[in-house]
Each structure stands twice: as C-alpha cells, then as structure tokens.
Amino acid sequence: MRNGIHPSYGPVVFRDRAANHAFLTRSTMTSEKTIEWEDGNTYPVVDVEISNVSHPFYTGTARVLDTAGRVERFERRYGKQG
C-alpha cells in the first residue's frame, strides 16, 4: 500500500440511539463527538439510526407480507402450470 493516501483506521464507538446500545470496533469513520468507554479510554462516537439490536429482521418483529394471497391470485389469473 502507498503511504499517505488511505484514511486512518482506528477504534470508534458506534451508538444506536434507538436501542441505547453501543459497541466498540475499528473503522475509518471519524467524529468530533467523543465518549468515554468501559475501559476508561476516550473514543470518537458515531451515532447510527439502526443496528442489529433495533433492526426488525434481527429482533424478530418483521412483518410478513401476505404472499399466499398473491400467489393464489396469480394462479387464478394465469392458471397453474404443471
């Protein structure tokens, strides 16, 4: 890799505001805001709208669409192939 062309890669805290959940990871993202983490160090914090803690797919609250009704309507309209 060439020196001086890549962004710095370091520890960053991502905070899910909807679920009040935060996790420490490494990223190239930066922020002016900082937070003191559990280990006593201060890290930049990036607020996110949604994470695995609040996303409906991961929490099991995702809505299931009525696909059976749509399939039956398709079969009535175009007939079963078979």
Short mmCIF file of N, CA, C and O in Angstrom, two decimals:
data_model
loop_
_atom_site.label_atom_id
_atom_site.label_comp_id
_atom_site.label_asym_id
_atom_site.label_seq_id
_atom_site.Cartn_x
_atom_site.Cartn_y
_atom_site.Cartn_z
N MET A 1 0.83 -1.18 0.00
CA MET A 1 0.00 0.00 0.00
C MET A 1 0.88 1.24 0.00
O MET A 1 1.91 1.27 0.65
N ARG A 2 0.42 2.26 -0.69
CA ARG A 2 1.15 3.51 -0.71
C ARG A 2 0.85 4.31 0.55
O ARG A 2 -0.28 4.33 1.05
N ASN A 3 1.86 4.99 1.05
CA ASN A 3 1.68 5.80 2.25
C ASN A 3 1.00 7.12 1.91
O ASN A 3 1.21 7.69 0.85
N GLY A 4 0.17 7.61 2.84
CA GLY A 4 -0.42 8.92 2.73
C GLY A 4 -1.69 9.04 1.92
O GLY A 4 -2.22 10.14 1.79
N ILE A 5 -2.20 7.95 1.35
CA ILE A 5 -3.41 8.07 0.54
C ILE A 5 -4.62 7.40 1.21
O ILE A 5 -5.74 7.58 0.76
N HIS A 6 -4.42 6.65 2.27
CA HIS A 6 -5.50 5.93 2.93
C HIS A 6 -5.92 6.66 4.21
O HIS A 6 -5.09 7.22 4.90
N PRO A 7 -7.22 6.64 4.53
CA PRO A 7 -7.67 7.25 5.79
C PRO A 7 -7.17 6.45 6.98
O PRO A 7 -6.89 5.25 6.87
N SER A 8 -7.08 7.12 8.11
CA SER A 8 -6.62 6.41 9.31
C SER A 8 -7.68 5.42 9.76
O SER A 8 -8.88 5.65 9.65
N TYR A 9 -7.23 4.30 10.28
CA TYR A 9 -8.08 3.19 10.68
C TYR A 9 -7.87 2.98 12.16
O TYR A 9 -6.78 2.61 12.59
N GLY A 10 -8.89 3.26 12.97
CA GLY A 10 -8.70 3.15 14.41
C GLY A 10 -9.99 2.81 15.13
O GLY A 10 -11.05 2.65 14.52
N PRO A 11 -9.92 2.74 16.45
CA PRO A 11 -11.10 2.38 17.24
C PRO A 11 -12.15 3.49 17.22
O PRO A 11 -11.83 4.67 17.33
N VAL A 12 -13.41 3.09 17.04
CA VAL A 12 -14.55 4.01 17.01
C VAL A 12 -15.71 3.32 17.72
O VAL A 12 -15.90 2.12 17.60
N VAL A 13 -16.50 4.09 18.47
CA VAL A 13 -17.70 3.57 19.11
C VAL A 13 -18.89 3.93 18.23
O VAL A 13 -19.08 5.09 17.87
N PHE A 14 -19.69 2.92 17.86
CA PHE A 14 -20.94 3.15 17.14
C PHE A 14 -22.07 3.02 18.15
O PHE A 14 -22.15 2.04 18.89
N ARG A 15 -22.94 4.03 18.18
CA ARG A 15 -24.02 4.07 19.18
C ARG A 15 -25.36 4.09 18.46
O ARG A 15 -25.64 4.97 17.66
N ASP A 16 -26.19 3.10 18.76
CA ASP A 16 -27.56 3.02 18.24
C ASP A 16 -28.46 3.81 19.18
O ASP A 16 -28.71 3.39 20.30
N ARG A 17 -28.92 4.96 18.72
CA ARG A 17 -29.71 5.84 19.57
C ARG A 17 -31.09 5.25 19.86
O ARG A 17 -31.65 5.49 20.92
N ALA A 18 -31.66 4.48 18.94
CA ALA A 18 -33.00 3.93 19.13
C ALA A 18 -33.02 2.87 20.23
O ALA A 18 -33.98 2.77 20.99
N ALA A 19 -31.97 2.07 20.33
CA ALA A 19 -31.95 0.96 21.29
C ALA A 19 -31.04 1.24 22.48
O ALA A 19 -30.91 0.39 23.35
N ASN A 20 -30.40 2.40 22.51
CA ASN A 20 -29.48 2.74 23.58
C ASN A 20 -28.41 1.65 23.74
O ASN A 20 -28.17 1.14 24.82
N HIS A 21 -27.80 1.31 22.62
CA HIS A 21 -26.78 0.26 22.57
C HIS A 21 -25.55 0.81 21.86
O HIS A 21 -25.67 1.54 20.88
N ALA A 22 -24.37 0.49 22.36
CA ALA A 22 -23.13 0.96 21.74
C ALA A 22 -22.15 -0.20 21.66
O ALA A 22 -22.17 -1.11 22.50
N PHE A 23 -21.28 -0.17 20.65
CA PHE A 23 -20.24 -1.18 20.53
C PHE A 23 -18.98 -0.55 19.98
O PHE A 23 -19.02 0.40 19.20
N LEU A 24 -17.86 -1.06 20.41
CA LEU A 24 -16.54 -0.56 20.02
C LEU A 24 -15.99 -1.45 18.92
O LEU A 24 -15.99 -2.68 19.04
N THR A 25 -15.54 -0.83 17.85
CA THR A 25 -14.94 -1.56 16.74
C THR A 25 -13.90 -0.67 16.08
O THR A 25 -13.64 0.42 16.57
N ARG A 26 -13.32 -1.12 15.00
CA ARG A 26 -12.35 -0.32 14.27
C ARG A 26 -12.98 0.12 12.96
O ARG A 26 -13.70 -0.63 12.32
N SER A 27 -12.71 1.36 12.56
CA SER A 27 -13.30 1.90 11.35
C SER A 27 -12.48 3.08 10.86
O SER A 27 -11.64 3.61 11.58
N THR A 28 -12.75 3.50 9.63
CA THR A 28 -12.13 4.71 9.10
C THR A 28 -13.01 5.93 9.35
O THR A 28 -12.59 7.05 9.08
N MET A 29 -14.22 5.74 9.87
CA MET A 29 -15.10 6.87 10.18
C MET A 29 -14.54 7.65 11.36
O MET A 29 -13.93 7.09 12.26
N THR A 30 -14.80 8.94 11.35
CA THR A 30 -14.36 9.79 12.45
C THR A 30 -15.53 10.66 12.89
O THR A 30 -16.54 10.77 12.20
N SER A 31 -15.39 11.29 14.04
CA SER A 31 -16.42 12.16 14.57
C SER A 31 -15.79 13.16 15.51
O SER A 31 -14.75 12.90 16.13
N GLU A 32 -16.42 14.31 15.62
CA GLU A 32 -15.97 15.33 16.57
C GLU A 32 -16.39 14.96 17.98
O GLU A 32 -15.74 15.34 18.95
N LYS A 33 -17.51 14.23 18.10
CA LYS A 33 -18.01 13.82 19.41
C LYS A 33 -17.19 12.64 19.93
O LYS A 33 -16.75 11.80 19.16
N THR A 34 -16.99 12.62 21.24
CA THR A 34 -16.26 11.52 21.87
C THR A 34 -17.08 10.95 23.02
O THR A 34 -18.02 11.58 23.50
N ILE A 35 -16.69 9.76 23.43
CA ILE A 35 -17.34 9.09 24.55
C ILE A 35 -16.29 8.35 25.35
O ILE A 35 -15.32 7.84 24.79
N GLU A 36 -16.48 8.30 26.65
CA GLU A 36 -15.58 7.52 27.49
C GLU A 36 -16.12 6.10 27.54
O GLU A 36 -17.26 5.88 27.94
N TRP A 37 -15.31 5.15 27.14
CA TRP A 37 -15.72 3.76 27.04
C TRP A 37 -15.48 3.05 28.36
O TRP A 37 -14.89 3.57 29.28
N GLU A 38 -15.92 1.80 28.46
CA GLU A 38 -15.83 0.99 29.68
C GLU A 38 -14.39 0.78 30.14
O GLU A 38 -14.15 0.57 31.32
N ASP A 39 -13.44 0.82 29.21
CA ASP A 39 -12.04 0.60 29.58
C ASP A 39 -11.35 1.88 30.08
O ASP A 39 -10.16 1.86 30.38
N GLY A 40 -12.10 2.98 30.14
CA GLY A 40 -11.54 4.23 30.64
C GLY A 40 -10.95 5.12 29.57
O GLY A 40 -10.60 6.26 29.84
N ASN A 41 -10.82 4.64 28.34
CA ASN A 41 -10.29 5.44 27.24
C ASN A 41 -11.41 6.23 26.57
O ASN A 41 -12.58 5.86 26.64
N THR A 42 -11.04 7.29 25.90
CA THR A 42 -11.98 8.12 25.17
C THR A 42 -11.85 7.84 23.68
O THR A 42 -10.74 7.84 23.14
N TYR A 43 -12.99 7.58 23.02
CA TYR A 43 -13.01 7.24 21.61
C TYR A 43 -14.01 8.14 20.88
O TYR A 43 -14.97 8.62 21.49
N PRO A 44 -13.82 8.34 19.57
CA PRO A 44 -14.84 9.05 18.81
C PRO A 44 -16.11 8.20 18.74
O PRO A 44 -16.04 6.97 18.70
N VAL A 45 -17.26 8.86 18.76
CA VAL A 45 -18.54 8.14 18.73
C VAL A 45 -19.32 8.58 17.48
O VAL A 45 -19.37 9.74 17.13
N VAL A 46 -19.88 7.57 16.79
CA VAL A 46 -20.71 7.80 15.60
C VAL A 46 -22.10 7.30 15.94
O VAL A 46 -22.28 6.13 16.28
N ASP A 47 -23.09 8.18 15.85
CA ASP A 47 -24.48 7.80 16.11
C ASP A 47 -25.09 7.22 14.85
O ASP A 47 -24.97 7.79 13.77
N VAL A 48 -25.74 6.06 14.98
CA VAL A 48 -26.40 5.41 13.87
C VAL A 48 -27.89 5.29 14.16
O VAL A 48 -28.31 5.27 15.31
N GLU A 49 -28.69 5.23 13.11
CA GLU A 49 -30.13 5.15 13.26
C GLU A 49 -30.60 3.75 13.64
O GLU A 49 -31.59 3.60 14.34
N ILE A 50 -29.89 2.74 13.16
CA ILE A 50 -30.36 1.37 13.35
C ILE A 50 -29.16 0.43 13.40
O ILE A 50 -28.14 0.67 12.75
N SER A 51 -29.25 -0.61 14.20
CA SER A 51 -28.20 -1.63 14.27
C SER A 51 -28.87 -2.99 14.43
O SER A 51 -30.09 -3.09 14.37
N ASN A 52 -28.08 -4.00 14.68
CA ASN A 52 -28.65 -5.34 14.84
C ASN A 52 -29.53 -5.44 16.08
O ASN A 52 -30.38 -6.32 16.16
N VAL A 53 -29.39 -4.53 17.02
CA VAL A 53 -30.20 -4.57 18.24
C VAL A 53 -31.61 -4.02 17.99
O VAL A 53 -32.57 -4.46 18.59
N SER A 54 -31.75 -3.07 17.07
CA SER A 54 -33.05 -2.45 16.84
C SER A 54 -33.66 -2.77 15.47
O SER A 54 -34.80 -2.39 15.22
N HIS A 55 -32.96 -3.46 14.60
CA HIS A 55 -33.49 -3.77 13.27
C HIS A 55 -34.56 -4.85 13.37
O HIS A 55 -34.35 -5.87 14.03
N PRO A 56 -35.72 -4.67 12.73
CA PRO A 56 -36.80 -5.66 12.85
C PRO A 56 -36.42 -7.06 12.39
O PRO A 56 -36.93 -8.03 12.91
N PHE A 57 -35.54 -7.19 11.42
CA PHE A 57 -35.15 -8.52 10.96
C PHE A 57 -34.45 -9.30 12.08
O PHE A 57 -34.72 -10.48 12.29
N TYR A 58 -33.57 -8.65 12.82
CA TYR A 58 -32.82 -9.32 13.87
C TYR A 58 -33.62 -9.48 15.15
O TYR A 58 -33.40 -10.41 15.92
N THR A 59 -34.57 -8.58 15.41
CA THR A 59 -35.34 -8.66 16.65
C THR A 59 -36.53 -9.59 16.53
O THR A 59 -37.16 -9.92 17.53
N GLY A 60 -36.88 -9.99 15.30
CA GLY A 60 -38.00 -10.90 15.11
C GLY A 60 -39.34 -10.21 15.01
O GLY A 60 -40.37 -10.85 15.06
N THR A 61 -39.35 -8.89 14.87
CA THR A 61 -40.61 -8.17 14.78
C THR A 61 -40.92 -7.74 13.35
O THR A 61 -41.77 -6.89 13.13
N ALA A 62 -40.26 -8.35 12.39
CA ALA A 62 -40.51 -8.01 10.99
C ALA A 62 -41.89 -8.49 10.58
O ALA A 62 -42.33 -9.56 10.99
N ARG A 63 -42.57 -7.69 9.77
CA ARG A 63 -43.89 -8.07 9.29
C ARG A 63 -43.74 -8.99 8.09
O ARG A 63 -42.89 -8.79 7.23
N VAL A 64 -44.59 -9.98 8.03
CA VAL A 64 -44.59 -10.91 6.89
C VAL A 64 -45.74 -10.50 5.98
O VAL A 64 -46.88 -10.36 6.42
N LEU A 65 -45.44 -10.30 4.71
CA LEU A 65 -46.48 -9.92 3.76
C LEU A 65 -47.35 -11.11 3.40
O LEU A 65 -46.93 -12.26 3.51
N ASP A 66 -48.53 -10.83 2.95
CA ASP A 66 -49.48 -11.87 2.56
C ASP A 66 -49.11 -12.40 1.19
O ASP A 66 -49.72 -12.06 0.18
N THR A 67 -48.09 -13.25 1.14
CA THR A 67 -47.65 -13.77 -0.15
C THR A 67 -48.55 -14.90 -0.63
O THR A 67 -48.68 -15.11 -1.83
N ALA A 68 -49.20 -15.61 0.29
CA ALA A 68 -50.08 -16.71 -0.13
C ALA A 68 -51.24 -16.16 -0.94
O ALA A 68 -51.63 -16.73 -1.96
N GLY A 69 -51.83 -15.06 -0.52
CA GLY A 69 -52.92 -14.46 -1.26
C GLY A 69 -52.48 -13.99 -2.63
O GLY A 69 -53.22 -14.12 -3.61
N ARG A 70 -51.30 -13.49 -2.74
CA ARG A 70 -50.79 -13.03 -4.02
C ARG A 70 -50.53 -14.21 -4.96
O ARG A 70 -50.81 -14.14 -6.15
N VAL A 71 -50.02 -15.31 -4.42
CA VAL A 71 -49.76 -16.49 -5.24
C VAL A 71 -51.08 -17.07 -5.74
O VAL A 71 -51.21 -17.43 -6.91
N GLU A 72 -52.08 -17.15 -4.86
CA GLU A 72 -53.38 -17.68 -5.27
C GLU A 72 -54.02 -16.80 -6.34
O GLU A 72 -54.61 -17.30 -7.29
N ARG A 73 -53.91 -15.50 -6.21
CA ARG A 73 -54.46 -14.59 -7.21
C ARG A 73 -53.75 -14.77 -8.55
O ARG A 73 -54.38 -14.80 -9.60
N PHE A 74 -52.44 -14.97 -8.52
CA PHE A 74 -51.67 -15.20 -9.74
C PHE A 74 -52.10 -16.50 -10.41
O PHE A 74 -52.30 -16.56 -11.61
N GLU A 75 -52.27 -17.55 -9.59
CA GLU A 75 -52.68 -18.84 -10.15
C GLU A 75 -54.08 -18.78 -10.72
O GLU A 75 -54.37 -19.39 -11.75
N ARG A 76 -54.99 -18.05 -10.09
CA ARG A 76 -56.33 -17.89 -10.63
C ARG A 76 -56.31 -17.13 -11.95
O ARG A 76 -57.01 -17.46 -12.89
N ARG A 77 -55.49 -16.10 -12.00
CA ARG A 77 -55.45 -15.25 -13.19
C ARG A 77 -54.79 -15.95 -14.37
O ARG A 77 -55.28 -15.87 -15.49
N TYR A 78 -53.69 -16.65 -14.13
CA TYR A 78 -52.93 -17.23 -15.23
C TYR A 78 -52.98 -18.75 -15.26
O TYR A 78 -52.41 -19.36 -16.15
N GLY A 79 -53.59 -19.38 -14.29
CA GLY A 79 -53.72 -20.83 -14.26
C GLY A 79 -52.43 -21.50 -13.80
O GLY A 79 -51.34 -20.97 -13.93
N LYS A 80 -52.62 -22.68 -13.22
CA LYS A 80 -51.47 -23.45 -12.76
C LYS A 80 -50.77 -24.06 -13.95
O LYS A 80 -51.39 -24.62 -14.84
N GLN A 81 -49.46 -24.00 -13.93
CA GLN A 81 -48.65 -24.65 -14.96
C GLN A 81 -48.18 -25.97 -14.37
O GLN A 81 -47.54 -25.98 -13.35
N GLY A 82 -48.48 -27.07 -14.96
CA GLY A 82 -47.98 -28.26 -14.33
C GLY A 82 -48.40 -29.51 -14.90
O GLY A 82 -48.74 -30.18 -15.62
#
